[in-house]
mmCIF file of C-alpha atoms in Angstrom:
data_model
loop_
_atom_site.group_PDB
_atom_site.id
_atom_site.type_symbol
_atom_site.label_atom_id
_atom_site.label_comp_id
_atom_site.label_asym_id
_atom_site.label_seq_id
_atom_site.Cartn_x
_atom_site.Cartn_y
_atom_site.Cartn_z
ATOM 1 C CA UNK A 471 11.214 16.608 5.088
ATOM 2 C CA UNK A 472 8.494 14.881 4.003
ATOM 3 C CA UNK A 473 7.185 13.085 6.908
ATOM 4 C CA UNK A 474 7.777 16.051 9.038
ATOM 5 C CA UNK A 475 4.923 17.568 6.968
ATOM 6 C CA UNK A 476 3.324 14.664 7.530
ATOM 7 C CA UNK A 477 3.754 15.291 11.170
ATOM 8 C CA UNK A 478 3.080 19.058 11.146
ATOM 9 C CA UNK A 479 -0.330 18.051 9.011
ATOM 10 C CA UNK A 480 -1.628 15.508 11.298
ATOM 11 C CA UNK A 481 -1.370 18.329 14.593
ATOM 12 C CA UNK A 482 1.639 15.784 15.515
ATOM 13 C CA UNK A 483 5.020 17.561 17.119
ATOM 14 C CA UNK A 484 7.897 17.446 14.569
ATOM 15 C CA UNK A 485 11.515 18.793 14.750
ATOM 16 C CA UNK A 486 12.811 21.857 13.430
ATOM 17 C CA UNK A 487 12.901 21.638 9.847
ATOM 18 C CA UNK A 488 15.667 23.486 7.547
ATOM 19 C CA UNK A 489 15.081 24.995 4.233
ATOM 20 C CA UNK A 490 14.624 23.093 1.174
ATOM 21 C CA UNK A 491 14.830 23.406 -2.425
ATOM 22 C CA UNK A 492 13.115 20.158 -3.304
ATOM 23 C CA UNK A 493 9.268 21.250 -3.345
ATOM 24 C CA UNK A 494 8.394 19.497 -6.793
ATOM 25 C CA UNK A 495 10.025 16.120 -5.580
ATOM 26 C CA UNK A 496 8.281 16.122 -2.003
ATOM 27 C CA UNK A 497 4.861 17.291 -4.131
ATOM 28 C CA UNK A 498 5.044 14.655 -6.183
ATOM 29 C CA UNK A 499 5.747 11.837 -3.161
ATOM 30 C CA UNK A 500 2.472 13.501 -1.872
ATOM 31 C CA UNK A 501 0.536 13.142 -4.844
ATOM 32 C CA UNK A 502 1.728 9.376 -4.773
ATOM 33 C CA UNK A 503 0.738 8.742 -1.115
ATOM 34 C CA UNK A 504 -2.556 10.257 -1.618
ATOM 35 C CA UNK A 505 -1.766 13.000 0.952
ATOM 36 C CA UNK A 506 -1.438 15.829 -1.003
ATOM 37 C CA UNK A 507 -4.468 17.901 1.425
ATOM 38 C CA UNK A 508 -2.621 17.099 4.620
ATOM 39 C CA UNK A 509 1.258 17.731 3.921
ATOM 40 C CA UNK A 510 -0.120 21.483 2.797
ATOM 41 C CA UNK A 511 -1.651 21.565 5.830
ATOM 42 C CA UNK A 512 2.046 21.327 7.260
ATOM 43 C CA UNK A 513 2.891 23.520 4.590
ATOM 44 C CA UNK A 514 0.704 26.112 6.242
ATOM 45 C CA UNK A 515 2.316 25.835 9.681
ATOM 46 C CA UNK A 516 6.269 26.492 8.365
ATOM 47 C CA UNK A 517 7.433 30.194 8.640
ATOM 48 C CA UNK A 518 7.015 31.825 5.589
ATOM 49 C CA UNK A 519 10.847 31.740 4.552
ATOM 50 C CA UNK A 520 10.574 27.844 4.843
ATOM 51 C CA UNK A 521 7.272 27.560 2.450
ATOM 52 C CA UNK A 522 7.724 27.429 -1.235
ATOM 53 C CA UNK A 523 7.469 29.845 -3.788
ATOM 54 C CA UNK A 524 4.599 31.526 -4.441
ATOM 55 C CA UNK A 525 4.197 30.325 -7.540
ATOM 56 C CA UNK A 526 3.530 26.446 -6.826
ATOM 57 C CA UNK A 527 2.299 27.014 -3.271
ATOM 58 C CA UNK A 528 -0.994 28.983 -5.289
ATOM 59 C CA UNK A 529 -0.912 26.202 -7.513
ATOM 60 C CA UNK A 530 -0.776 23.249 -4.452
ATOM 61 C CA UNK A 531 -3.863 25.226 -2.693
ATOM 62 C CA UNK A 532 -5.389 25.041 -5.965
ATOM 63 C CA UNK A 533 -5.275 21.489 -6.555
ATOM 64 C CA UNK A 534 -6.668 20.727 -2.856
ATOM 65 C CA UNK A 535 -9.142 23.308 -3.493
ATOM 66 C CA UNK A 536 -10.420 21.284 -6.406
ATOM 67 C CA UNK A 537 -9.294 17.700 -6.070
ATOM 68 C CA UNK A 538 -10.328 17.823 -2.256
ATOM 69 C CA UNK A 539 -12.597 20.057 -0.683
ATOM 70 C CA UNK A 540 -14.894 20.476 -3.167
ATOM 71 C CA UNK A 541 -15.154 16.774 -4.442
ATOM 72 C CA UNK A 542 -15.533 16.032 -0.960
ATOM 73 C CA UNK A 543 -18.833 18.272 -0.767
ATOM 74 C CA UNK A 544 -19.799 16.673 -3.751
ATOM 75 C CA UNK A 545 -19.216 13.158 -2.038
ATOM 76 C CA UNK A 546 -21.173 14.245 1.281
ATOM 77 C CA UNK A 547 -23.956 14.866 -1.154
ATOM 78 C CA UNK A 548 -24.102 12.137 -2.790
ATOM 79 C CA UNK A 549 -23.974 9.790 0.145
ATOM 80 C CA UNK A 550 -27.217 11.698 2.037
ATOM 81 C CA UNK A 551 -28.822 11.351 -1.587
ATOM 82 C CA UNK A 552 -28.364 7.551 -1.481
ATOM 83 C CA UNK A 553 -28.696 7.664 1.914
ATOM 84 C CA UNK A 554 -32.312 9.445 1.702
ATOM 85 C CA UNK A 555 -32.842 6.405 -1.350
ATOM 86 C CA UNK A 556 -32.429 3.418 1.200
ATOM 87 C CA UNK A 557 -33.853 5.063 4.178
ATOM 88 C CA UNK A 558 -36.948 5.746 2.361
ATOM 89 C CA UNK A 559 -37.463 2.469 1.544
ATOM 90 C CA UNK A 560 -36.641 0.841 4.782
ATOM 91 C CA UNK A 561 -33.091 0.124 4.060
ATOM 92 C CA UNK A 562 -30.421 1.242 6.313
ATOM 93 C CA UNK A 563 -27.129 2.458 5.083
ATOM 94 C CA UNK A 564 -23.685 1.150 6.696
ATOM 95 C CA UNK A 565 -20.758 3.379 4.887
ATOM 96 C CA UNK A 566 -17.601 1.586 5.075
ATOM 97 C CA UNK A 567 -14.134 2.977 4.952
ATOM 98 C CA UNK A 568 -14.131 6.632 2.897
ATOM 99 C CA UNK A 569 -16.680 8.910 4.520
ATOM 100 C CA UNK A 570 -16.493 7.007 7.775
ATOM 101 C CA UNK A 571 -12.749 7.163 8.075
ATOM 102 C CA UNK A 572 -12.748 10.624 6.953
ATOM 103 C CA UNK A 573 -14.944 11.938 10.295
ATOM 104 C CA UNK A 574 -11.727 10.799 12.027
ATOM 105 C CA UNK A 575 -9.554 13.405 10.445
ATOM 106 C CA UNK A 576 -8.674 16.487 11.640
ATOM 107 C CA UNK A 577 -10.143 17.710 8.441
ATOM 108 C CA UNK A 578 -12.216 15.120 6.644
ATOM 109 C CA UNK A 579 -12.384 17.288 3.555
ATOM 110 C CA UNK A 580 -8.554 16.869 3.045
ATOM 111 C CA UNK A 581 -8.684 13.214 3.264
ATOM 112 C CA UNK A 582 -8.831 12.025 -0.393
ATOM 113 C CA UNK A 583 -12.475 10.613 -1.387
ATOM 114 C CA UNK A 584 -13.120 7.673 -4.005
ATOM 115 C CA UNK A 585 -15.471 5.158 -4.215
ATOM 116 C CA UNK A 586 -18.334 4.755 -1.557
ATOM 117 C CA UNK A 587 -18.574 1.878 0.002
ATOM 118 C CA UNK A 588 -21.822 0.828 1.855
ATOM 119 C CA UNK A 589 -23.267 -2.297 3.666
ATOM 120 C CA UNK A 590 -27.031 -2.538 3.538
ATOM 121 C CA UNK A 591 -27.003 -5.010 6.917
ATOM 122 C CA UNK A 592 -27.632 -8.030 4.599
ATOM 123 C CA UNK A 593 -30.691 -6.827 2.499
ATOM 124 C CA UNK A 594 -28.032 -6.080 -0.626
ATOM 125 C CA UNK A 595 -29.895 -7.941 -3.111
ATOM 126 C CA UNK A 596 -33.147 -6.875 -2.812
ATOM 127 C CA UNK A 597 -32.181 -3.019 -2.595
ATOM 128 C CA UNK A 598 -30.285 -3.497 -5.811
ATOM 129 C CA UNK A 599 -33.422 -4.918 -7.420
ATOM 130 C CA UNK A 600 -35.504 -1.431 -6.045
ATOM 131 C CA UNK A 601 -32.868 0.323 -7.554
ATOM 132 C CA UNK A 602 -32.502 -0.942 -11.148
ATOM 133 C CA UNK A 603 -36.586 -1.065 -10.991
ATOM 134 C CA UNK A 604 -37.420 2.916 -9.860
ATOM 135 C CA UNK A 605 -33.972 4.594 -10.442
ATOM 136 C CA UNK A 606 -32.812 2.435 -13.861
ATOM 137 C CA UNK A 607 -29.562 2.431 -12.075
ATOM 138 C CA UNK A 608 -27.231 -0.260 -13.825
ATOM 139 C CA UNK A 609 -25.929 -2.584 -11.155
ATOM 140 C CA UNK A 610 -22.932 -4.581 -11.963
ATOM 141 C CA UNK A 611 -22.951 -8.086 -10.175
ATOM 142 C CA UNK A 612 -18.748 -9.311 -11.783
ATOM 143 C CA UNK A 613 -17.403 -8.629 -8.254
ATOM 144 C CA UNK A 614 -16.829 -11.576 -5.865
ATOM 145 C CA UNK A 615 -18.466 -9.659 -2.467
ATOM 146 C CA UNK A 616 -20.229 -6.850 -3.577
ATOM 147 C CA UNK A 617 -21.923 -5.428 -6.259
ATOM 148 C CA UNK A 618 -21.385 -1.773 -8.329
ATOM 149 C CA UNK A 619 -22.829 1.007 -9.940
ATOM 150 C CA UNK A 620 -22.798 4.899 -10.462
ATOM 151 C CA UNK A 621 -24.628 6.925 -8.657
ATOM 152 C CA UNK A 622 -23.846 10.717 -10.394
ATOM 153 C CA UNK A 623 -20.308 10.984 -10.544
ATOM 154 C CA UNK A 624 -19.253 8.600 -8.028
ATOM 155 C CA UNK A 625 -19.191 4.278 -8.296
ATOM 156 C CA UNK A 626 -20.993 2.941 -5.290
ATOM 157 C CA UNK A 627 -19.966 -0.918 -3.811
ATOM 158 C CA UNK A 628 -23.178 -2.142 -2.660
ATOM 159 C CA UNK A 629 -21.315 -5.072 0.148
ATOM 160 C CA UNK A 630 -23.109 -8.402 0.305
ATOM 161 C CA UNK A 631 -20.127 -9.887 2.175
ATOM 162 C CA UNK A 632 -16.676 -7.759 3.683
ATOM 163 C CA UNK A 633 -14.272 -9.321 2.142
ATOM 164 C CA UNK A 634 -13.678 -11.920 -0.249
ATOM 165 C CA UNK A 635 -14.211 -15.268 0.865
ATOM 166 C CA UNK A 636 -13.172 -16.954 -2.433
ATOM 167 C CA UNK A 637 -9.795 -15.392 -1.914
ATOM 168 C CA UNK A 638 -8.481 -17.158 1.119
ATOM 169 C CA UNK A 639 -9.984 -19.715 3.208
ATOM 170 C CA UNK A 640 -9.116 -17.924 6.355
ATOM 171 C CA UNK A 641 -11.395 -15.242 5.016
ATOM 172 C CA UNK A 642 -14.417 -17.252 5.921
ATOM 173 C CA UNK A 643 -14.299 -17.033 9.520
ATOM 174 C CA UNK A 644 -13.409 -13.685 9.552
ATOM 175 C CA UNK A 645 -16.282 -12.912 7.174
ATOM 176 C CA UNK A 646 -18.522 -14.270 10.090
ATOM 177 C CA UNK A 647 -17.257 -12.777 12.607
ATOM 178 C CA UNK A 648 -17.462 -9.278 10.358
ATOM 179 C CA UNK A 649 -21.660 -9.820 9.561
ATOM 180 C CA UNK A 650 -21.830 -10.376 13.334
ATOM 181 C CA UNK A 651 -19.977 -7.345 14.094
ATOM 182 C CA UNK A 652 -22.230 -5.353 11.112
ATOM 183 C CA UNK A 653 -25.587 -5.857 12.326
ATOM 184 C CA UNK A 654 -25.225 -3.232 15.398
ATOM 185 C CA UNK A 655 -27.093 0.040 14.432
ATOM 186 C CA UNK A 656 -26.002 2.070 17.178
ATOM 187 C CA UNK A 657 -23.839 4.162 15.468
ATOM 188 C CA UNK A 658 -25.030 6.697 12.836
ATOM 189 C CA UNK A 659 -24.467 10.733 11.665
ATOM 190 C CA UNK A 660 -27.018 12.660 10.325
ATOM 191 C CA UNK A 661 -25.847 13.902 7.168
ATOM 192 C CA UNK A 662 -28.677 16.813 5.436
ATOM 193 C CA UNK A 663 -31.157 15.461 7.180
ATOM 194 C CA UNK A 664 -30.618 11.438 6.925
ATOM 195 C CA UNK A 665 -29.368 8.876 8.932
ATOM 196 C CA UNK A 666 -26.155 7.257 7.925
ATOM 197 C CA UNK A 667 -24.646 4.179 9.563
ATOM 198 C CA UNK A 668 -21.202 3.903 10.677
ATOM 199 C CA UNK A 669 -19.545 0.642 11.788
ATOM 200 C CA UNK A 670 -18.783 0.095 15.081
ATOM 201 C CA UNK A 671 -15.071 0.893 17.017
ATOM 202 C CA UNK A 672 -14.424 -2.976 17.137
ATOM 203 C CA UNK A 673 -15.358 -3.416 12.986
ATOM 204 C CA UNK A 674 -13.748 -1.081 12.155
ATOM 205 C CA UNK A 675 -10.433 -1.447 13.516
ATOM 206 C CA UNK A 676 -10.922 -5.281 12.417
ATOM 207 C CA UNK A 677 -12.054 -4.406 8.879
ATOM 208 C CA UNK A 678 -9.548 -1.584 8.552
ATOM 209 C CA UNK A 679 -6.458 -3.605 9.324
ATOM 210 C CA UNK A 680 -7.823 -6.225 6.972
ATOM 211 C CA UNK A 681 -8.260 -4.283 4.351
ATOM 212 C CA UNK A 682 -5.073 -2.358 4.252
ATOM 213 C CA UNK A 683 -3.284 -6.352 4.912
ATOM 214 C CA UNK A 684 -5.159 -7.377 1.235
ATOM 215 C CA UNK A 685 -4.134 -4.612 -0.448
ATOM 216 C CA UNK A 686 -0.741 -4.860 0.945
ATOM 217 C CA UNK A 687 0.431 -8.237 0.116
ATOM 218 C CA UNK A 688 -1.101 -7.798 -3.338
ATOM 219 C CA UNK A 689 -0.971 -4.078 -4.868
ATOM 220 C CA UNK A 690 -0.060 -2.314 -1.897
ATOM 221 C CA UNK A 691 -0.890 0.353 -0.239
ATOM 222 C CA UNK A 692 -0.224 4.056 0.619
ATOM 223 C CA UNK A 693 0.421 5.972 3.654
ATOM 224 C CA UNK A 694 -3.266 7.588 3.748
ATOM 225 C CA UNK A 695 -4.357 4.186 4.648
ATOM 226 C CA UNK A 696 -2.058 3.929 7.182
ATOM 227 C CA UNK A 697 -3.259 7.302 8.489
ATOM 228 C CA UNK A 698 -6.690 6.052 8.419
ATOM 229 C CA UNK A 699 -5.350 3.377 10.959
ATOM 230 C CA UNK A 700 -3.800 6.375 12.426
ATOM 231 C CA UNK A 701 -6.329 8.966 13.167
ATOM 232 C CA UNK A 702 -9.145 6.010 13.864
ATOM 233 C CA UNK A 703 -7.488 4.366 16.705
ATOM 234 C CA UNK A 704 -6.400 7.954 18.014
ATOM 235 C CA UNK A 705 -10.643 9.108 18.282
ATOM 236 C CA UNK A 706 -11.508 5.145 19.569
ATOM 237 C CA UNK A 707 -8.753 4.629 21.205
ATOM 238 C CA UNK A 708 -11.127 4.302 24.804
ATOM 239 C CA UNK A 709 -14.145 2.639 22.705
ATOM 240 C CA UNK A 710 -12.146 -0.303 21.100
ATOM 241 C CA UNK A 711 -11.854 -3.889 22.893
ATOM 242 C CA UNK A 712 -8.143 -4.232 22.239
ATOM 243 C CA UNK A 713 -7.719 -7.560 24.313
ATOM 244 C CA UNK A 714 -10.614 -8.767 21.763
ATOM 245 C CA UNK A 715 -9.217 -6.708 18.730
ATOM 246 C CA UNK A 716 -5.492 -8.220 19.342
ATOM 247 C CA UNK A 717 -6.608 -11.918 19.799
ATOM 248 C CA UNK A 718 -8.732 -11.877 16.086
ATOM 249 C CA UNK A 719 -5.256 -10.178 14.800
ATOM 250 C CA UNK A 720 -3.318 -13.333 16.423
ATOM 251 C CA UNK A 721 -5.846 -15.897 15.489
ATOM 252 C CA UNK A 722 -6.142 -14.891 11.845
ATOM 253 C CA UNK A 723 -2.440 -14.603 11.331
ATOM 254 C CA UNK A 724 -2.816 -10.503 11.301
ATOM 255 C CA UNK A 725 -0.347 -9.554 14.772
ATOM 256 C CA UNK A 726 3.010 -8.586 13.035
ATOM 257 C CA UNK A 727 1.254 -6.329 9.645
ATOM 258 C CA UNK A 728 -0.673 -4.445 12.592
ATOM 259 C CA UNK A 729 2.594 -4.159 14.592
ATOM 260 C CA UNK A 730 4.161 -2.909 11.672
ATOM 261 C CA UNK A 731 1.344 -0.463 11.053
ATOM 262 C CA UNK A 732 1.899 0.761 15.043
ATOM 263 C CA UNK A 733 5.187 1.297 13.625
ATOM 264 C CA UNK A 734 4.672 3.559 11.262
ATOM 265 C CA UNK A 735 2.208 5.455 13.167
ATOM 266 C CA UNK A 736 4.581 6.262 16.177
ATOM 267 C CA UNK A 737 7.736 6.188 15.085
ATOM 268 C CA UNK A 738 7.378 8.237 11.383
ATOM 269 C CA UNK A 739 4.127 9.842 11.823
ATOM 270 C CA UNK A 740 4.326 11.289 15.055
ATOM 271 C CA UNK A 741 1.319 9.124 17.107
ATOM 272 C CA UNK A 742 1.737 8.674 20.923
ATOM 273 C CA UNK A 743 1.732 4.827 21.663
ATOM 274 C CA UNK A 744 -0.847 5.061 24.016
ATOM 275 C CA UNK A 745 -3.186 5.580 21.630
ATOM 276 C CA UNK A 746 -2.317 2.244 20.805
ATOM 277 C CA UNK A 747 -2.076 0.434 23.926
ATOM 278 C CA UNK A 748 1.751 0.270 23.600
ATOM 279 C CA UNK A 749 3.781 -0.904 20.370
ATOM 280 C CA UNK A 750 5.952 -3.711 19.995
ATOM 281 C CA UNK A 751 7.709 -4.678 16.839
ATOM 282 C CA UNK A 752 10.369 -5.936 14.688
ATOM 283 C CA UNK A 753 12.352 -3.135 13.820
ATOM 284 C CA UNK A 754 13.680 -5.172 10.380
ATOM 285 C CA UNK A 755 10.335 -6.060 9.150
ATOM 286 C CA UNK A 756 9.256 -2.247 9.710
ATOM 287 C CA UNK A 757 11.247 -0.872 7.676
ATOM 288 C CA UNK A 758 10.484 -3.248 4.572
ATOM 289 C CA UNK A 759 7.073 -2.558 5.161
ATOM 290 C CA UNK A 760 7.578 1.295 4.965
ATOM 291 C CA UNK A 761 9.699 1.282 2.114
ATOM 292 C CA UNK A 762 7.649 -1.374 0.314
ATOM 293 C CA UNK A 763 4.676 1.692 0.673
ATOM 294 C CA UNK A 764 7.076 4.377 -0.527
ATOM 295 C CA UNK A 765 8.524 2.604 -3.480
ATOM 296 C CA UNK A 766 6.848 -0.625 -4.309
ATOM 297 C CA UNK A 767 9.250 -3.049 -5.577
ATOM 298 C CA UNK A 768 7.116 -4.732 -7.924
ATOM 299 C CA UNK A 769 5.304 -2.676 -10.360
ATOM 300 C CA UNK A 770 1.456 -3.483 -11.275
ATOM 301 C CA UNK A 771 1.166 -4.674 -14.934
ATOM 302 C CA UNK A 772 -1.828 -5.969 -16.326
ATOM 303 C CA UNK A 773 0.293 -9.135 -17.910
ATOM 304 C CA UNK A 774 0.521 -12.915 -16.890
ATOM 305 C CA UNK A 775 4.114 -12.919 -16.862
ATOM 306 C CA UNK A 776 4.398 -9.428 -14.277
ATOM 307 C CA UNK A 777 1.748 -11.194 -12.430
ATOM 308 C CA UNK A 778 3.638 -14.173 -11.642
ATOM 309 C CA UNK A 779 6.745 -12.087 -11.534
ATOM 310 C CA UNK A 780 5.173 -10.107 -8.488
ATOM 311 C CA UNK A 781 3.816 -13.172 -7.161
ATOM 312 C CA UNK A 782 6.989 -14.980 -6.478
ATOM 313 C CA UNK A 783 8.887 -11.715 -5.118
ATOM 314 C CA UNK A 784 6.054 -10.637 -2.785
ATOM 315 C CA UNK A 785 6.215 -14.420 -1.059
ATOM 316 C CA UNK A 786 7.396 -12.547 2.112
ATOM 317 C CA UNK A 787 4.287 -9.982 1.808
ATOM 318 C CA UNK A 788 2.257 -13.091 1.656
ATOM 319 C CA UNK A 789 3.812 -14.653 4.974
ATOM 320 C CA UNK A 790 3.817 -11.837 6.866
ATOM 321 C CA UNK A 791 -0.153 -11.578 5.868
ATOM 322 C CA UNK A 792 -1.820 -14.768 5.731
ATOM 323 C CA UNK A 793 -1.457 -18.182 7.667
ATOM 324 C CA UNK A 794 -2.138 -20.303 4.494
ATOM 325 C CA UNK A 795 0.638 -21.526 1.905
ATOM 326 C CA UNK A 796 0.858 -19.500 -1.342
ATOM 327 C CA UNK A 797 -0.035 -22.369 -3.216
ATOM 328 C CA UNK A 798 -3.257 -22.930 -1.460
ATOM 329 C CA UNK A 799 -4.119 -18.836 -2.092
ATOM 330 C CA UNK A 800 -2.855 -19.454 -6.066
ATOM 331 C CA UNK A 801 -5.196 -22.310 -6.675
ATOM 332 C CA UNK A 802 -7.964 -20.196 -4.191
ATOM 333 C CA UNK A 803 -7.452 -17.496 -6.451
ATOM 334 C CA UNK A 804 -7.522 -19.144 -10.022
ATOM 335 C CA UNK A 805 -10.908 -20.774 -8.745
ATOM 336 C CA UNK A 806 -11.762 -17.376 -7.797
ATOM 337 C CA UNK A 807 -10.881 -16.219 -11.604
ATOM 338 C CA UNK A 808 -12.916 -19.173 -13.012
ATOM 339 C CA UNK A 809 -16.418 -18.080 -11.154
ATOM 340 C CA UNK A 810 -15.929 -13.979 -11.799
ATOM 341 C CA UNK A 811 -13.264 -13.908 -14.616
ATOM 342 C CA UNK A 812 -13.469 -9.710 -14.077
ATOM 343 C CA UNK A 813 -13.015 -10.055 -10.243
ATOM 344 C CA UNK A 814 -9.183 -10.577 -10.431
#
């Protein structure tokens, strides 16, 4: 029932769906998955005798009302405000991942909105010296590759570098290839009047895959990142390189997560596989990924002995992710620890 809705939400066919009692447990799955927007958007396209009652159907539409639609308004704002900031003092502003995956949605404001992420093509430093100076804006520097502080309500990453090149040592070539990548300009929206950057098709499919493989094989992830996969390749599907895209994947160890993502896409959440150039996969390894984002196996808890717990049970998460041995990512990420004890 659930990923029907998921279907329905995403404009994606589903099959008939029978009545169900179970509102508050699918409700709560969709709170978990960060989805909670979308699946009432499925909501909205059942016959009324299928809906749910009244009662908690007021209450859903009031929670996306408030958790959604208007923080996203609030977000919008506060990216043109920085936005206006940088631009006025001959910065230009790269968002990465929130606001620009949410222009891919059917409904951006119903995609869930957090931090904002933003790449100042290389002139990070400086611009957070401007900002402290004339706005008295605290900047935090404990992060490994980028740097953070509020701006009104929301945290802002300032990005020096993509991802985390203390983490793995395959991250360093990807890191280059990524700064390449980030200094085209040729892709903006005007947002209230001022120019915000977007990455380009081939970063962001890169950095998106990336991202959601990090997150994966250490906290894991939910399936509103895998619809940002989803709904980005399904807009760029004709603007991405995918004989260029595919051979990074390969090179950097990446090919069977991103099959698995396909996966999910087509097979539980509706997408054509053209819009992905054709999906091949292990059906096996699928699965485990999908049920590893449903119901993690390994909870997060903030102690040493959890931590090496998860560690040791997520050794197939790290295989399937990364072409270096654990050992070498362990003593990568103690060294890490040691030069930004707050960064792990």
């Amino acid at each position: 029932m659930f990923f029907l809705l998921l279907r329905l939400g995403c404009g994606q066919h589903a099959d008939a769906i029978s009545e169900t009692k179970d509102w508050q447990e699918i409700k709560a799955l969709t709170e978990r998955q960060g989805l909670l927007a979308l699946v009432l958007d499925g909501v909205e396209r059942l016959p009324g005798r299928l809906r749910p009652q009244q009662e908690l159907l007021l209450e859903w539409i009031g929670e996306v009302l408030q958790s959604y639609e208007y923080r996203y308004d609030a977000y919008k704002n506060t990216i043109a405000e920085m936005a206006g900031f940088y631009n006025s003092h001959g910065y230009k502003m790269m968002v990465l991942k929130g606001y620009a995956c949410s222009l891919d949605w059917s409904k951006p404001e119903h995609r869930p909105c957090g931090d904002i992420d933003i790449w100042l093509f290389g002139k990070q430093k400086e611009a957070d010296e401007v900002l402290t100076k004339e706005r008295g804006i605290k900047v935090d520097t404990s992060e490994h590759h980028h740097t953070t502080f509020y701006w009104g309500d929301f945290m802002a990453e300032n990005h020096y570098d993509f991802i985390n090149t203390h983490r793995h040592y395959s991250h360093r070539g990807l890191e280059q290839i990524f700064k390449e990548l980030g200094q085209d300009d040729s892709h903006y929206v005007v947002l209230k009047g001022e120019k915000v950057y977007l990455p380009s098709p081939n970063l962001h499919a890169l950095f998106l895959i990336r991202h959601a493989l990090n997150h994966f094989s250490s906290v894991g992830i939910n399936l509103r990142q895998v619809l940002d996969w989803a709904f980005f390749a399904e807009k760029h599907t004709n603007e991405i390189d995918w004989k260029w895209l595919k051979s990074k994947l390969e090179e950097y160890h990446m090919l069977d997560f991103y099959c698995c993502l396909n996966a999910i896409c087509v097979e539980d959440l509706g997408f054509s596989p053209c819009v992905f150039h054709g999906v091949q996969f292990n059906p096996g390894l699928k699965d485990r990924v999908l049920n590893d984002i449903l119901k993690p196996e390994y909870e997060v808890k903030a102690s040493l002995v959890n931590m090496l717990k998860r560690w040791r049970g997520n050794r197939w998460k790290h295989n399937l992710c990364y072409k270096e041995s654990m050992w070498s990512a362990l003593w990568s990420g103690a060294w890490s620890y040691l030069l930004k004890p707050k960064a792990i």
